[in-house]
CSV table of C-alpha atoms in Angstrom, one decimal:
chain,number,residue,atom,x,y,z
D,4,UNK,CA,288.8,-54.0,146.9
D,5,UNK,CA,287.6,-52.8,150.4
D,6,UNK,CA,289.7,-49.6,149.9
D,7,UNK,CA,288.0,-49.1,146.5
D,8,UNK,CA,284.6,-49.4,148.0
D,9,UNK,CA,285.5,-47.0,150.8
D,10,UNK,CA,287.0,-44.6,148.2
D,11,UNK,CA,283.7,-44.8,146.2
D,12,UNK,CA,281.7,-44.1,149.3
D,13,UNK,CA,283.8,-41.1,150.1
D,14,UNK,CA,283.3,-39.9,146.5
D,15,UNK,CA,279.5,-40.3,146.7
D,16,UNK,CA,279.5,-38.5,150.0
D,17,UNK,CA,281.6,-35.7,148.7
D,18,UNK,CA,279.6,-35.4,145.5
D,19,UNK,CA,276.2,-35.3,147.3
D,20,UNK,CA,277.3,-32.9,150.0
D,21,UNK,CA,276.5,-29.2,149.6
D,22,UNK,CA,279.6,-27.1,148.7
D,23,UNK,CA,280.8,-24.4,151.0
D,24,UNK,CA,280.2,-21.7,148.5
D,25,UNK,CA,276.6,-22.9,148.3
D,26,UNK,CA,276.2,-22.5,152.0
D,27,UNK,CA,277.7,-19.0,151.6
D,28,UNK,CA,274.9,-18.1,149.3
D,29,UNK,CA,272.4,-19.7,151.7
D,30,UNK,CA,270.9,-22.1,149.0
D,31,UNK,CA,269.1,-25.3,149.7
D,32,UNK,CA,268.7,-28.0,147.1
D,33,UNK,CA,265.1,-29.1,146.5
D,34,UNK,CA,264.6,-32.4,148.2
D,35,UNK,CA,261.8,-33.6,145.8
D,36,UNK,CA,264.1,-34.2,142.9
D,37,UNK,CA,265.8,-37.6,142.5
D,38,UNK,CA,269.5,-37.7,142.2
D,39,UNK,CA,269.4,-38.1,138.5
D,40,UNK,CA,267.1,-35.1,138.0
D,41,UNK,CA,269.3,-33.0,140.3
D,42,UNK,CA,272.4,-33.8,138.4
D,43,UNK,CA,270.7,-32.8,135.2
D,44,UNK,CA,269.7,-29.4,136.6
D,45,UNK,CA,272.0,-26.4,137.4
D,46,UNK,CA,271.6,-23.7,139.9
D,47,UNK,CA,272.4,-20.3,138.4
D,48,UNK,CA,273.3,-17.2,140.5
D,49,UNK,CA,274.2,-13.6,139.6
D,50,UNK,CA,276.2,-12.3,142.4
D,51,UNK,CA,274.3,-13.2,145.6
D,52,UNK,CA,271.0,-13.4,143.8
D,53,UNK,CA,269.6,-16.8,142.8
D,54,UNK,CA,268.2,-16.8,139.2
D,55,UNK,CA,266.7,-20.3,139.6
D,56,UNK,CA,267.3,-23.9,138.6
D,57,UNK,CA,267.6,-24.6,134.8
D,58,UNK,CA,268.5,-27.4,132.5
D,59,UNK,CA,271.5,-27.3,130.3
D,60,UNK,CA,269.4,-26.5,127.2
D,61,UNK,CA,267.7,-23.6,129.0
D,62,UNK,CA,271.0,-22.2,130.0
D,63,UNK,CA,272.4,-22.6,126.5
D,64,UNK,CA,269.4,-20.8,125.1
D,65,UNK,CA,269.7,-18.1,127.8
D,66,UNK,CA,273.3,-17.5,126.9
D,67,UNK,CA,272.3,-17.0,123.2
D,68,UNK,CA,269.5,-14.6,124.0
D,69,UNK,CA,271.3,-12.6,126.7
D,70,UNK,CA,269.2,-13.9,129.5
D,71,UNK,CA,272.3,-15.2,131.1
D,72,UNK,CA,275.8,-13.8,131.1
D,73,UNK,CA,279.0,-15.8,130.8
D,74,UNK,CA,280.0,-14.3,134.2
D,75,UNK,CA,277.0,-15.8,136.0
D,76,UNK,CA,278.0,-18.6,138.3
D,77,UNK,CA,276.4,-22.1,138.3
D,78,UNK,CA,276.5,-25.2,140.4
D,79,UNK,CA,275.1,-28.7,140.0
D,80,UNK,CA,275.2,-31.9,142.0
D,81,UNK,CA,278.7,-33.3,142.1
D,82,UNK,CA,280.6,-30.0,141.8
D,83,UNK,CA,282.8,-28.9,144.7
D,84,UNK,CA,282.4,-25.2,143.9
D,85,UNK,CA,280.5,-22.7,141.9
D,86,UNK,CA,281.9,-21.8,138.6
D,87,UNK,CA,281.2,-19.1,135.9
D,88,UNK,CA,279.2,-20.4,133.0
D,89,UNK,CA,282.2,-19.6,130.7
D,90,UNK,CA,284.2,-22.4,132.4
D,91,UNK,CA,281.7,-25.1,131.5
D,92,UNK,CA,282.8,-27.1,128.5
D,93,UNK,CA,279.2,-27.7,127.3
D,94,UNK,CA,278.6,-23.9,127.1
D,95,UNK,CA,281.9,-23.1,125.3
D,96,UNK,CA,281.3,-20.6,122.4
D,97,UNK,CA,277.6,-20.2,123.2
D,98,UNK,CA,277.7,-17.0,125.3
D,99,UNK,CA,276.6,-13.9,123.4
D,100,UNK,CA,277.7,-10.3,123.9
D,101,UNK,CA,274.2,-9.2,124.7
D,102,UNK,CA,273.9,-7.6,128.2
D,103,UNK,CA,272.2,-9.8,130.8
D,104,UNK,CA,268.6,-9.0,131.7
D,105,UNK,CA,268.2,-7.7,135.2
D,106,UNK,CA,265.4,-9.1,137.3
D,107,UNK,CA,262.3,-7.0,137.2
D,108,UNK,CA,263.3,-4.9,134.1
D,109,UNK,CA,261.3,-4.6,131.0
D,110,UNK,CA,262.6,-6.7,128.1
D,111,UNK,CA,261.9,-4.5,125.0
D,112,UNK,CA,263.0,-0.9,124.9
D,113,UNK,CA,260.3,1.6,124.2
D,114,UNK,CA,260.1,2.2,120.5
D,115,UNK,CA,260.3,5.9,119.4
D,116,UNK,CA,256.9,7.4,118.7
D,117,UNK,CA,256.2,7.9,115.0
D,118,UNK,CA,254.1,11.0,115.5
D,119,UNK,CA,250.6,12.1,114.4
D,120,UNK,CA,249.9,13.0,110.8
D,121,UNK,CA,249.9,16.7,111.8
D,122,UNK,CA,253.5,16.2,112.9
D,123,UNK,CA,254.4,15.2,109.4
D,124,UNK,CA,252.4,17.9,107.6
D,125,UNK,CA,255.4,18.9,105.5
D,126,UNK,CA,255.2,15.5,103.8
D,127,UNK,CA,251.5,14.9,103.8
D,128,UNK,CA,250.3,18.4,103.1
D,129,UNK,CA,248.7,20.9,105.5
D,130,UNK,CA,245.0,20.1,104.9
D,131,UNK,CA,245.5,16.3,104.6
D,132,UNK,CA,247.5,16.2,107.8
D,133,UNK,CA,244.9,18.2,109.7
D,134,UNK,CA,242.0,16.0,108.5
D,135,UNK,CA,243.9,12.7,109.1
D,136,UNK,CA,244.8,13.8,112.6
D,137,UNK,CA,241.2,14.9,113.3
D,138,UNK,CA,239.8,11.6,112.1
D,139,UNK,CA,242.4,9.6,114.0
D,140,UNK,CA,241.8,11.3,117.3
D,141,UNK,CA,238.0,11.1,117.0
D,142,UNK,CA,237.8,7.4,115.9
D,143,UNK,CA,241.0,5.9,117.3
D,144,UNK,CA,242.2,8.0,120.3
D,145,UNK,CA,244.1,5.2,121.8
D,146,UNK,CA,246.2,4.7,118.7
D,147,UNK,CA,246.5,8.4,118.1
D,148,UNK,CA,248.0,9.3,121.5
D,149,UNK,CA,250.1,6.1,121.5
D,150,UNK,CA,252.0,7.4,118.5
D,151,UNK,CA,251.9,11.1,119.4
D,152,UNK,CA,255.3,12.5,120.2
D,153,UNK,CA,255.6,13.6,123.8
D,154,UNK,CA,258.2,16.3,122.9
D,155,UNK,CA,258.7,18.7,120.1
D,156,UNK,CA,257.5,22.0,121.4
D,157,UNK,CA,254.2,23.7,122.1
D,158,UNK,CA,253.8,25.5,118.7
D,159,UNK,CA,252.6,22.6,116.6
D,160,UNK,CA,249.8,21.4,118.9
D,161,UNK,CA,248.8,25.0,119.7
D,162,UNK,CA,248.4,25.8,116.0
D,163,UNK,CA,246.3,22.6,115.6
D,164,UNK,CA,244.1,23.6,118.5
D,165,UNK,CA,243.6,27.1,117.2
D,166,UNK,CA,242.7,25.9,113.7
D,167,UNK,CA,240.3,23.3,115.0
D,168,UNK,CA,238.7,25.5,117.6
D,169,UNK,CA,238.9,28.6,115.4
D,170,UNK,CA,237.0,26.9,112.6
D,171,UNK,CA,234.0,26.4,114.8
D,172,UNK,CA,234.2,30.0,116.1
D,173,UNK,CA,234.4,31.4,112.6
D,174,UNK,CA,231.4,29.4,111.3
D,175,UNK,CA,229.4,30.5,114.4
D,176,UNK,CA,230.4,34.1,113.5
D,177,UNK,CA,229.2,33.7,109.9
D,178,UNK,CA,225.9,32.3,111.1
D,179,UNK,CA,225.5,35.2,113.5
D,180,UNK,CA,226.1,37.7,110.8
D,181,UNK,CA,223.5,36.0,108.6
D,182,UNK,CA,220.9,35.9,111.4
D,183,UNK,CA,221.8,39.5,112.3
D,184,UNK,CA,221.2,40.7,108.8
D,185,UNK,CA,217.8,38.9,108.7
D,186,UNK,CA,216.8,40.7,112.0
D,187,UNK,CA,216.6,37.6,114.2
D,188,UNK,CA,219.2,38.8,116.7
D,189,UNK,CA,218.3,42.5,117.0
D,190,UNK,CA,215.2,44.6,117.5
D,191,UNK,CA,213.6,46.0,114.4
D,192,UNK,CA,212.4,49.1,116.1
D,193,UNK,CA,215.7,51.0,116.0
D,194,UNK,CA,218.0,51.6,113.0
D,195,UNK,CA,221.0,50.9,115.2
D,196,UNK,CA,219.9,47.3,115.9
D,197,UNK,CA,221.9,45.6,113.1
D,198,UNK,CA,225.0,47.7,113.9
D,199,UNK,CA,224.8,46.8,117.6
D,200,UNK,CA,224.3,43.1,116.8
D,201,UNK,CA,227.3,43.0,114.5
D,202,UNK,CA,229.4,44.8,117.1
D,203,UNK,CA,228.5,42.2,119.8
D,204,UNK,CA,229.2,39.4,117.4
D,205,UNK,CA,232.6,40.8,116.5
D,206,UNK,CA,233.5,41.2,120.2
D,207,UNK,CA,232.4,37.6,120.9
D,208,UNK,CA,234.4,36.4,117.9
D,209,UNK,CA,237.6,38.0,119.3
D,210,UNK,CA,236.9,36.7,122.8
D,211,UNK,CA,236.3,33.1,121.6
D,212,UNK,CA,239.4,33.1,119.5
D,213,UNK,CA,241.5,34.2,122.5
D,214,UNK,CA,239.8,31.6,124.6
D,215,UNK,CA,240.6,28.9,122.1
D,216,UNK,CA,244.3,29.9,122.3
D,217,UNK,CA,244.6,30.1,126.1
D,218,UNK,CA,242.4,27.1,126.9
D,219,UNK,CA,245.1,24.5,126.4
D,220,UNK,CA,247.5,26.3,128.7
D,221,UNK,CA,244.9,26.7,131.5
D,222,UNK,CA,243.3,23.3,131.3
D,223,UNK,CA,246.6,21.6,130.5
D,224,UNK,CA,248.2,23.2,133.6
D,225,UNK,CA,245.3,22.1,135.8
D,226,UNK,CA,245.4,18.5,134.5
D,227,UNK,CA,249.2,18.3,134.9
D,228,UNK,CA,248.9,19.6,138.5
D,229,UNK,CA,246.2,16.9,139.1
D,230,UNK,CA,248.6,14.3,137.5
D,231,UNK,CA,251.3,15.3,140.0
D,232,UNK,CA,248.8,14.9,142.9
D,233,UNK,CA,247.7,11.4,141.8
D,234,UNK,CA,251.3,10.4,141.0
D,235,UNK,CA,250.9,10.0,137.2
D,236,UNK,CA,253.0,12.9,135.9
D,237,UNK,CA,255.7,10.7,134.2
D,238,UNK,CA,256.4,13.2,131.6
D,239,UNK,CA,256.8,17.0,131.5
D,240,UNK,CA,254.0,19.6,131.2
D,241,UNK,CA,254.7,19.7,127.4
D,242,UNK,CA,253.3,16.2,127.0
D,243,UNK,CA,250.1,17.1,128.8
D,244,UNK,CA,249.8,20.3,126.8
D,245,UNK,CA,250.1,18.3,123.5
D,246,UNK,CA,247.4,15.9,124.6
D,247,UNK,CA,245.0,18.7,125.5
D,248,UNK,CA,245.7,20.7,122.3
D,249,UNK,CA,245.2,17.8,119.9
D,250,UNK,CA,242.0,16.7,121.8
D,251,UNK,CA,240.6,20.3,121.6
D,252,UNK,CA,241.5,20.8,118.0
D,253,UNK,CA,239.9,17.5,117.0
D,254,UNK,CA,236.7,17.8,119.0
D,255,UNK,CA,235.9,21.5,118.6
D,256,UNK,CA,234.5,21.1,115.1
D,257,UNK,CA,231.8,18.8,116.5
D,258,UNK,CA,230.2,22.0,117.9
D,259,UNK,CA,228.9,22.6,114.4
D,260,UNK,CA,226.5,19.6,114.7
D,261,UNK,CA,223.0,21.0,115.1
D,262,UNK,CA,221.2,20.9,118.4
D,263,UNK,CA,223.6,18.8,120.6
D,264,UNK,CA,227.0,19.6,119.0
D,265,UNK,CA,228.3,21.5,122.0
D,266,UNK,CA,227.5,18.6,124.4
D,267,UNK,CA,228.9,16.0,122.0
D,268,UNK,CA,232.1,18.0,121.6
D,269,UNK,CA,232.5,18.5,125.4
D,270,UNK,CA,232.0,14.8,126.3
D,271,UNK,CA,234.2,13.5,123.5
D,272,UNK,CA,236.9,16.0,124.4
D,273,UNK,CA,237.0,14.7,127.9
D,274,UNK,CA,237.1,11.1,126.7
D,275,UNK,CA,240.0,11.9,124.3
D,276,UNK,CA,241.8,13.7,127.1
D,277,UNK,CA,241.5,10.7,129.5
D,278,UNK,CA,242.8,8.3,126.9
D,279,UNK,CA,245.5,10.6,125.7
D,280,UNK,CA,246.8,11.4,129.1
D,281,UNK,CA,247.0,7.6,129.9
D,282,UNK,CA,248.8,6.8,126.7
D,283,UNK,CA,251.2,9.8,126.7
D,284,UNK,CA,252.2,9.5,130.4
D,285,UNK,CA,252.0,5.7,130.2
D,286,UNK,CA,249.8,5.3,133.3
D,287,UNK,CA,246.6,3.4,133.9
D,288,UNK,CA,243.4,4.8,132.6
D,289,UNK,CA,241.9,5.2,136.2
D,290,UNK,CA,244.6,7.7,137.3
D,291,UNK,CA,244.4,9.5,134.0
D,292,UNK,CA,240.6,9.9,134.2
D,293,UNK,CA,240.9,11.2,137.8
D,294,UNK,CA,243.5,13.7,136.7
D,295,UNK,CA,241.3,15.0,133.9
D,296,UNK,CA,238.0,15.1,135.8
D,297,UNK,CA,239.5,16.5,139.0
D,298,UNK,CA,239.8,20.1,137.7
D,299,UNK,CA,236.4,19.9,136.2
D,300,UNK,CA,234.9,18.7,139.5
D,301,UNK,CA,236.7,21.3,141.5
D,302,UNK,CA,235.7,24.1,139.1
D,303,UNK,CA,232.1,23.0,138.9
D,304,UNK,CA,231.9,22.4,142.6
D,305,UNK,CA,233.4,25.9,143.3
D,306,UNK,CA,231.0,27.5,140.9
D,307,UNK,CA,228.0,25.8,142.5
D,308,UNK,CA,229.3,26.8,145.9
D,309,UNK,CA,229.6,30.5,144.8
D,310,UNK,CA,226.1,30.3,143.3
D,311,UNK,CA,224.6,29.0,146.5
D,312,UNK,CA,226.5,31.6,148.5
D,313,UNK,CA,225.3,34.5,146.4
D,314,UNK,CA,221.8,33.0,146.2
D,315,UNK,CA,221.7,32.8,150.0
D,316,UNK,CA,223.0,36.3,150.5
D,317,UNK,CA,220.3,37.6,148.1
D,318,UNK,CA,217.6,35.6,149.9
D,319,UNK,CA,218.8,37.0,153.3
D,320,UNK,CA,218.7,40.6,151.9
D,321,UNK,CA,215.2,40.0,150.5
D,322,UNK,CA,213.9,38.7,153.8
D,323,UNK,CA,215.6,41.5,155.8
D,324,UNK,CA,214.0,44.1,153.6
D,325,UNK,CA,210.6,42.8,154.5
């Protein structure tokens, strides 16, 4: 009877002592648990990394969902050594084939982008796809650029930008011709007035159409360079170009609004660019806004500096002449 008590005491001492493999992983059991609670919980490790302490039900659910792998090792009070979860009888047949989730990784994989209506114009029709994309970018830019494909070439977005920007330019040209024919834009004293006015309008038409085509390349390049500076260029230049092109093509028709159309188009284009860059490159809105506004600030600041420099030189020359 005495030997039996000693044997039981040795068993209790052995069962409550920390296993050698546990000391190898430098783990310490939480002292606040009672012995019953400790025995009900299991320590789970993946290699030398502790995943935490879990109940049997949590581990069973984790094996089903792929949170734990059958190769993960576990230990609980009373066990002499760590064992793989696959060797526990209570978890037999529970482990799934899903790969285990690594610590710090994102659970869902990024879903493929469905694309803007313009990217499905073969199915929706040319005109409908353009109008749907324009309305979507103007009213729901966050959703629009969240579904916009980040790859697919430069041709589609460039064509959209040319159509949207060119529509405003062509309407402006038509109004110029009408005003020209009525004599508002040319002097009436000479017979060559209407001809000169039409020539100027035609030159401006060609120049504006060229500007519409090259603007996405220039501004897109500057924005992408700014993204690289602020650490937000998670995608290639193509992605930035697509954002700038779809923003330009959607906001350019706002220039046709009387009186303040140009200002509205400019402001909303910048807003759409900021939101689009953030969604397309998957960065925070702050960095995206900085990347979009940085080229504008630099260009405007440089222009103002040149203006002050030339103004100062002119003032000096004027003072020296007197």
